[in-house]
mmCIF file with all atom_site columns, C-alpha atoms in Angstrom:
data_model
loop_
_atom_site.group_PDB
_atom_site.id
_atom_site.type_symbol
_atom_site.label_atom_id
_atom_site.label_alt_id
_atom_site.label_comp_id
_atom_site.label_asym_id
_atom_site.label_entity_id
_atom_site.label_seq_id
_atom_site.pdbx_PDB_ins_code
_atom_site.Cartn_x
_atom_site.Cartn_y
_atom_site.Cartn_z
_atom_site.occupancy
_atom_site.B_iso_or_equiv
_atom_site.pdbx_formal_charge
_atom_site.auth_seq_id
_atom_site.auth_comp_id
_atom_site.auth_asym_id
_atom_site.auth_atom_id
_atom_site.pdbx_PDB_model_num
ATOM 1   C CA . MET H 1 1   ? 35.475 -1.836  -17.123 1.00 0.00 ? 130 MET H CA 1
ATOM 2   C CA . THR H 1 2   ? 34.477 -3.305  -20.452 1.00 0.00 ? 131 THR H CA 1
ATOM 3   C CA . ASN H 1 3   ? 31.008 -4.650  -21.149 1.00 0.00 ? 132 ASN H CA 1
ATOM 4   C CA . ASP H 1 4   ? 32.529 -8.089  -21.773 1.00 0.00 ? 133 ASP H CA 1
ATOM 5   C CA . ARG H 1 5   ? 34.253 -8.122  -18.386 1.00 0.00 ? 134 ARG H CA 1
ATOM 6   C CA . PHE H 1 6   ? 31.076 -7.068  -16.568 1.00 0.00 ? 135 PHE H CA 1
ATOM 7   C CA . GLU H 1 7   ? 29.024 -9.672  -18.427 1.00 0.00 ? 136 GLU H CA 1
ATOM 8   C CA . ALA H 1 8   ? 31.609 -12.302 -17.447 1.00 0.00 ? 137 ALA H CA 1
ATOM 9   C CA . MET H 1 9   ? 31.107 -11.293 -13.804 1.00 0.00 ? 138 MET H CA 1
ATOM 10  C CA . VAL H 1 10  ? 27.367 -11.785 -14.171 1.00 0.00 ? 139 VAL H CA 1
ATOM 11  C CA . GLU H 1 11  ? 27.931 -15.183 -15.826 1.00 0.00 ? 140 GLU H CA 1
ATOM 12  C CA . ASP H 1 12  ? 30.264 -16.190 -12.980 1.00 0.00 ? 141 ASP H CA 1
ATOM 13  C CA . ALA H 1 13  ? 27.620 -15.122 -10.467 1.00 0.00 ? 142 ALA H CA 1
ATOM 14  C CA . ILE H 1 14  ? 24.958 -17.187 -12.249 1.00 0.00 ? 143 ILE H CA 1
ATOM 15  C CA . ASP H 1 15  ? 27.339 -20.163 -12.300 1.00 0.00 ? 144 ASP H CA 1
ATOM 16  C CA . SER H 1 16  ? 27.762 -19.794 -8.524  1.00 0.00 ? 145 SER H CA 1
ATOM 17  C CA . ILE H 1 17  ? 24.070 -20.485 -7.881  1.00 0.00 ? 146 ILE H CA 1
ATOM 18  C CA . PRO H 1 18  ? 23.849 -23.897 -6.200  1.00 0.00 ? 147 PRO H CA 1
ATOM 19  C CA . ASP H 1 19  ? 22.486 -26.573 -8.539  1.00 0.00 ? 148 ASP H CA 1
ATOM 20  C CA . ARG H 1 20  ? 19.502 -27.289 -6.298  1.00 0.00 ? 149 ARG H CA 1
ATOM 21  C CA . PHE H 1 21  ? 18.302 -23.703 -6.864  1.00 0.00 ? 150 PHE H CA 1
ATOM 22  C CA . PHE H 1 22  ? 19.506 -23.268 -10.436 1.00 0.00 ? 151 PHE H CA 1
ATOM 23  C CA . ASP H 1 23  ? 17.640 -26.401 -11.500 1.00 0.00 ? 152 ASP H CA 1
ATOM 24  C CA . GLU H 1 24  ? 14.392 -24.868 -10.187 1.00 0.00 ? 153 GLU H CA 1
ATOM 25  C CA . LEU H 1 25  ? 14.673 -21.722 -12.327 1.00 0.00 ? 154 LEU H CA 1
ATOM 26  C CA . GLU H 1 26  ? 11.990 -21.839 -15.016 1.00 0.00 ? 155 GLU H CA 1
ATOM 27  C CA . ASN H 1 27  ? 10.825 -19.206 -17.485 1.00 0.00 ? 156 ASN H CA 1
ATOM 28  C CA . VAL H 1 28  ? 13.443 -16.678 -16.353 1.00 0.00 ? 157 VAL H CA 1
ATOM 29  C CA . VAL H 1 29  ? 16.194 -14.899 -18.278 1.00 0.00 ? 158 VAL H CA 1
ATOM 30  C CA . PHE H 1 30  ? 19.146 -12.855 -17.082 1.00 0.00 ? 159 PHE H CA 1
ATOM 31  C CA . ALA H 1 31  ? 19.937 -9.535  -18.737 1.00 0.00 ? 160 ALA H CA 1
ATOM 32  C CA . VAL H 1 32  ? 22.738 -6.998  -18.386 1.00 0.00 ? 161 VAL H CA 1
ATOM 33  C CA . GLU H 1 33  ? 22.033 -3.327  -19.011 1.00 0.00 ? 162 GLU H CA 1
ATOM 34  C CA . ASP H 1 34  ? 24.262 -0.278  -18.691 1.00 0.00 ? 163 ASP H CA 1
ATOM 35  C CA . GLU H 1 35  ? 21.646 1.768   -16.819 1.00 0.00 ? 164 GLU H CA 1
ATOM 36  C CA . PRO H 1 36  ? 18.077 1.257   -15.629 1.00 0.00 ? 165 PRO H CA 1
ATOM 37  C CA . SER H 1 37  ? 15.345 2.828   -17.720 1.00 0.00 ? 166 SER H CA 1
ATOM 38  C CA . GLU H 1 38  ? 12.810 5.260   -16.261 1.00 0.00 ? 167 GLU H CA 1
ATOM 39  C CA . GLU H 1 39  ? 10.252 2.440   -16.361 1.00 0.00 ? 168 GLU H CA 1
ATOM 40  C CA . GLN H 1 40  ? 12.569 0.106   -14.457 1.00 0.00 ? 169 GLN H CA 1
ATOM 41  C CA . LEU H 1 41  ? 13.303 2.773   -11.855 1.00 0.00 ? 170 LEU H CA 1
ATOM 42  C CA . ALA H 1 42  ? 9.587  3.429   -11.412 1.00 0.00 ? 171 ALA H CA 1
ATOM 43  C CA . GLY H 1 43  ? 8.806  -0.287  -11.054 1.00 0.00 ? 172 GLY H CA 1
ATOM 44  C CA . ALA H 1 44  ? 11.566 -1.042  -8.553  1.00 0.00 ? 173 ALA H CA 1
ATOM 45  C CA . ASP H 1 45  ? 10.569 -1.552  -4.937  1.00 0.00 ? 174 ASP H CA 1
ATOM 46  C CA . GLU H 1 46  ? 11.801 -3.540  -1.960  1.00 0.00 ? 175 GLU H CA 1
ATOM 47  C CA . ASP H 1 47  ? 10.045 -6.669  -3.191  1.00 0.00 ? 176 ASP H CA 1
ATOM 48  C CA . ASN H 1 48  ? 11.893 -6.889  -6.504  1.00 0.00 ? 177 ASN H CA 1
ATOM 49  C CA . SER H 1 49  ? 15.154 -4.954  -6.486  1.00 0.00 ? 178 SER H CA 1
ATOM 50  C CA . VAL H 1 50  ? 18.564 -4.296  -4.988  1.00 0.00 ? 179 VAL H CA 1
ATOM 51  C CA . ARG H 1 51  ? 19.588 -0.723  -4.270  1.00 0.00 ? 180 ARG H CA 1
ATOM 52  C CA . GLU H 1 52  ? 22.673 0.970   -2.961  1.00 0.00 ? 181 GLU H CA 1
ATOM 53  C CA . GLY H 1 53  ? 21.532 4.413   -1.878  1.00 0.00 ? 182 GLY H CA 1
ATOM 54  C CA . ASP H 1 54  ? 19.767 5.906   -4.895  1.00 0.00 ? 183 ASP H CA 1
ATOM 55  C CA . GLU H 1 55  ? 21.366 3.460   -7.334  1.00 0.00 ? 184 GLU H CA 1
ATOM 56  C CA . LEU H 1 56  ? 19.427 0.490   -8.730  1.00 0.00 ? 185 LEU H CA 1
ATOM 57  C CA . LEU H 1 57  ? 21.832 -2.472  -8.954  1.00 0.00 ? 186 LEU H CA 1
ATOM 58  C CA . GLY H 1 58  ? 19.418 -5.225  -9.956  1.00 0.00 ? 187 GLY H CA 1
ATOM 59  C CA . LEU H 1 59  ? 15.759 -5.809  -10.720 1.00 0.00 ? 188 LEU H CA 1
ATOM 60  C CA . TYR H 1 60  ? 13.489 -8.849  -10.806 1.00 0.00 ? 189 TYR H CA 1
ATOM 61  C CA . ASP H 1 61  ? 10.517 -8.390  -13.136 1.00 0.00 ? 190 ASP H CA 1
ATOM 62  C CA . GLY H 1 62  ? 8.145  -11.316 -13.043 1.00 0.00 ? 191 GLY H CA 1
ATOM 63  C CA . THR H 1 63  ? 5.865  -13.509 -10.980 1.00 0.00 ? 192 THR H CA 1
ATOM 64  C CA . PRO H 1 64  ? 7.558  -15.044 -7.932  1.00 0.00 ? 193 PRO H CA 1
ATOM 65  C CA . MET H 1 65  ? 7.180  -18.800 -7.591  1.00 0.00 ? 194 MET H CA 1
ATOM 66  C CA . THR H 1 66  ? 5.116  -18.292 -4.429  1.00 0.00 ? 195 THR H CA 1
ATOM 67  C CA . GLU H 1 67  ? 2.493  -16.377 -6.448  1.00 0.00 ? 196 GLU H CA 1
ATOM 68  C CA . ARG H 1 68  ? 2.197  -18.719 -9.430  1.00 0.00 ? 197 ARG H CA 1
ATOM 69  C CA . ASP H 1 69  ? -0.920 -20.774 -9.871  1.00 0.00 ? 198 ASP H CA 1
ATOM 70  C CA . SER H 1 70  ? -1.667 -23.861 -11.924 1.00 0.00 ? 199 SER H CA 1
ATOM 71  C CA . TYR H 1 71  ? -2.288 -21.703 -15.007 1.00 0.00 ? 200 TYR H CA 1
ATOM 72  C CA . TYR H 1 72  ? 1.167  -20.119 -14.909 1.00 0.00 ? 201 TYR H CA 1
ATOM 73  C CA . GLY H 1 73  ? 3.235  -20.894 -17.987 1.00 0.00 ? 202 GLY H CA 1
ATOM 74  C CA . THR H 1 74  ? 0.421  -20.735 -20.488 1.00 0.00 ? 203 THR H CA 1
ATOM 75  C CA . GLY H 1 75  ? 1.701  -17.866 -22.564 1.00 0.00 ? 204 GLY H CA 1
ATOM 76  C CA . GLU H 1 76  ? 3.547  -15.693 -20.054 1.00 0.00 ? 205 GLU H CA 1
ATOM 77  C CA . LEU H 1 77  ? 6.672  -13.912 -21.160 1.00 0.00 ? 206 LEU H CA 1
ATOM 78  C CA . PRO H 1 78  ? 9.727  -14.994 -19.209 1.00 0.00 ? 207 PRO H CA 1
ATOM 79  C CA . ASP H 1 79  ? 10.589 -13.344 -15.927 1.00 0.00 ? 208 ASP H CA 1
ATOM 80  C CA . VAL H 1 80  ? 13.644 -11.104 -16.265 1.00 0.00 ? 209 VAL H CA 1
ATOM 81  C CA . ILE H 1 81  ? 16.475 -10.518 -13.796 1.00 0.00 ? 210 ILE H CA 1
ATOM 82  C CA . THR H 1 82  ? 18.425 -7.456  -14.899 1.00 0.00 ? 211 THR H CA 1
ATOM 83  C CA . ILE H 1 83  ? 21.828 -6.477  -13.529 1.00 0.00 ? 212 ILE H CA 1
ATOM 84  C CA . PHE H 1 84  ? 22.965 -2.877  -14.131 1.00 0.00 ? 213 PHE H CA 1
ATOM 85  C CA . ARG H 1 85  ? 26.624 -2.142  -14.895 1.00 0.00 ? 214 ARG H CA 1
ATOM 86  C CA . GLY H 1 86  ? 26.759 1.641   -14.355 1.00 0.00 ? 215 GLY H CA 1
ATOM 87  C CA . PRO H 1 87  ? 25.395 1.620   -10.814 1.00 0.00 ? 216 PRO H CA 1
ATOM 88  C CA . HIS H 1 88  ? 27.763 -1.208  -9.809  1.00 0.00 ? 217 HIS H CA 1
ATOM 89  C CA . GLU H 1 89  ? 30.740 0.721   -11.166 1.00 0.00 ? 218 GLU H CA 1
ATOM 90  C CA . ARG H 1 90  ? 29.698 3.974   -9.457  1.00 0.00 ? 219 ARG H CA 1
ATOM 91  C CA . CYS H 1 91  ? 29.053 2.322   -6.098  1.00 0.00 ? 220 CYS H CA 1
ATOM 92  C CA . PHE H 1 92  ? 31.946 -0.153  -5.951  1.00 0.00 ? 221 PHE H CA 1
ATOM 93  C CA . GLY H 1 93  ? 34.444 0.920   -8.634  1.00 0.00 ? 222 GLY H CA 1
ATOM 94  C CA . ASP H 1 94  ? 36.910 2.901   -6.511  1.00 0.00 ? 223 ASP H CA 1
ATOM 95  C CA . GLY H 1 95  ? 40.053 1.646   -4.848  1.00 0.00 ? 224 GLY H CA 1
ATOM 96  C CA . PRO H 1 96  ? 42.757 -0.873  -5.612  1.00 0.00 ? 225 PRO H CA 1
ATOM 97  C CA . ASP H 1 97  ? 40.388 -3.863  -5.310  1.00 0.00 ? 226 ASP H CA 1
ATOM 98  C CA . ALA H 1 98  ? 37.565 -2.296  -7.338  1.00 0.00 ? 227 ALA H CA 1
ATOM 99  C CA . GLU H 1 99  ? 37.155 -5.195  -9.749  1.00 0.00 ? 228 GLU H CA 1
ATOM 100 C CA . ALA H 1 100 ? 36.944 -7.720  -6.909  1.00 0.00 ? 229 ALA H CA 1
ATOM 101 C CA . ALA H 1 101 ? 34.461 -5.494  -5.060  1.00 0.00 ? 230 ALA H CA 1
ATOM 102 C CA . ILE H 1 102 ? 32.283 -5.153  -8.152  1.00 0.00 ? 231 ILE H CA 1
ATOM 103 C CA . ALA H 1 103 ? 32.414 -8.911  -8.795  1.00 0.00 ? 232 ALA H CA 1
ATOM 104 C CA . GLU H 1 104 ? 31.342 -9.657  -5.206  1.00 0.00 ? 233 GLU H CA 1
ATOM 105 C CA . GLU H 1 105 ? 28.493 -7.180  -5.365  1.00 0.00 ? 234 GLU H CA 1
ATOM 106 C CA . VAL H 1 106 ? 27.370 -8.558  -8.731  1.00 0.00 ? 235 VAL H CA 1
ATOM 107 C CA . ARG H 1 107 ? 27.266 -12.022 -7.135  1.00 0.00 ? 236 ARG H CA 1
ATOM 108 C CA . ARG H 1 108 ? 25.245 -10.702 -4.189  1.00 0.00 ? 237 ARG H CA 1
ATOM 109 C CA . THR H 1 109 ? 22.876 -8.861  -6.550  1.00 0.00 ? 238 THR H CA 1
ATOM 110 C CA . VAL H 1 110 ? 22.286 -11.941 -8.735  1.00 0.00 ? 239 VAL H CA 1
ATOM 111 C CA . ILE H 1 111 ? 21.618 -14.125 -5.672  1.00 0.00 ? 240 ILE H CA 1
ATOM 112 C CA . HIS H 1 112 ? 19.326 -11.451 -4.200  1.00 0.00 ? 241 HIS H CA 1
ATOM 113 C CA . GLU H 1 113 ? 17.255 -11.227 -7.380  1.00 0.00 ? 242 GLU H CA 1
ATOM 114 C CA . VAL H 1 114 ? 17.058 -15.019 -7.662  1.00 0.00 ? 243 VAL H CA 1
ATOM 115 C CA . GLY H 1 115 ? 15.771 -14.903 -4.085  1.00 0.00 ? 244 GLY H CA 1
ATOM 116 C CA . HIS H 1 116 ? 12.966 -12.585 -5.220  1.00 0.00 ? 245 HIS H CA 1
ATOM 117 C CA . TYR H 1 117 ? 12.176 -15.088 -7.999  1.00 0.00 ? 246 TYR H CA 1
ATOM 118 C CA . PHE H 1 118 ? 11.676 -17.716 -5.269  1.00 0.00 ? 247 PHE H CA 1
ATOM 119 C CA . GLY H 1 119 ? 9.391  -15.328 -3.356  1.00 0.00 ? 248 GLY H CA 1
ATOM 120 C CA . ASN H 1 120 ? 11.748 -14.139 -0.614  1.00 0.00 ? 249 ASN H CA 1
ATOM 121 C CA . ASP H 1 121 ? 11.321 -10.595 0.666   1.00 0.00 ? 250 ASP H CA 1
ATOM 122 C CA . ASP H 1 122 ? 14.162 -8.180  1.396   1.00 0.00 ? 251 ASP H CA 1
ATOM 123 C CA . GLU H 1 123 ? 14.091 -8.884  5.143   1.00 0.00 ? 252 GLU H CA 1
ATOM 124 C CA . THR H 1 124 ? 14.643 -12.600 4.551   1.00 0.00 ? 253 THR H CA 1
ATOM 125 C CA . LEU H 1 125 ? 17.347 -11.991 1.940   1.00 0.00 ? 254 LEU H CA 1
ATOM 126 C CA . GLU H 1 126 ? 19.178 -9.515  4.188   1.00 0.00 ? 255 GLU H CA 1
ATOM 127 C CA . ALA H 1 127 ? 19.082 -12.043 7.037   1.00 0.00 ? 256 ALA H CA 1
ATOM 128 C CA . MET H 1 128 ? 20.725 -14.516 4.653   1.00 0.00 ? 257 MET H CA 1
ATOM 129 C CA . GLY H 1 129 ? 23.437 -11.959 3.797   1.00 0.00 ? 258 GLY H CA 1
ATOM 130 C CA . TYR H 1 130 ? 22.075 -10.872 0.422   1.00 0.00 ? 259 TYR H CA 1
#
């Protein structure tokens, strides 16, 4: 899969976020990387990431809305939601419907990480199907 095609999947997933949630996103950027760095792997836990086995599919790096105080926004770097191409391809890239499977998992990963931005834990997100 080309980088452009994967990035288009991520853009489609972002576009699928309901307006009522998308409009509440502040000081957050979305990034696409081929592979997670050692630092990203070390910083990933159940409160900020999506995994499939040992693979890191997505990572939220920031301050969830539920933990922000009245001083938030005075100089903080933006939160970052990163979606990783290589792990998605390795986990979901086999079979005749591989592209559709990857696109669906990218959508689930984006929604899951946005859920972490809003302060949801993995248990809540899994109960919601993400």
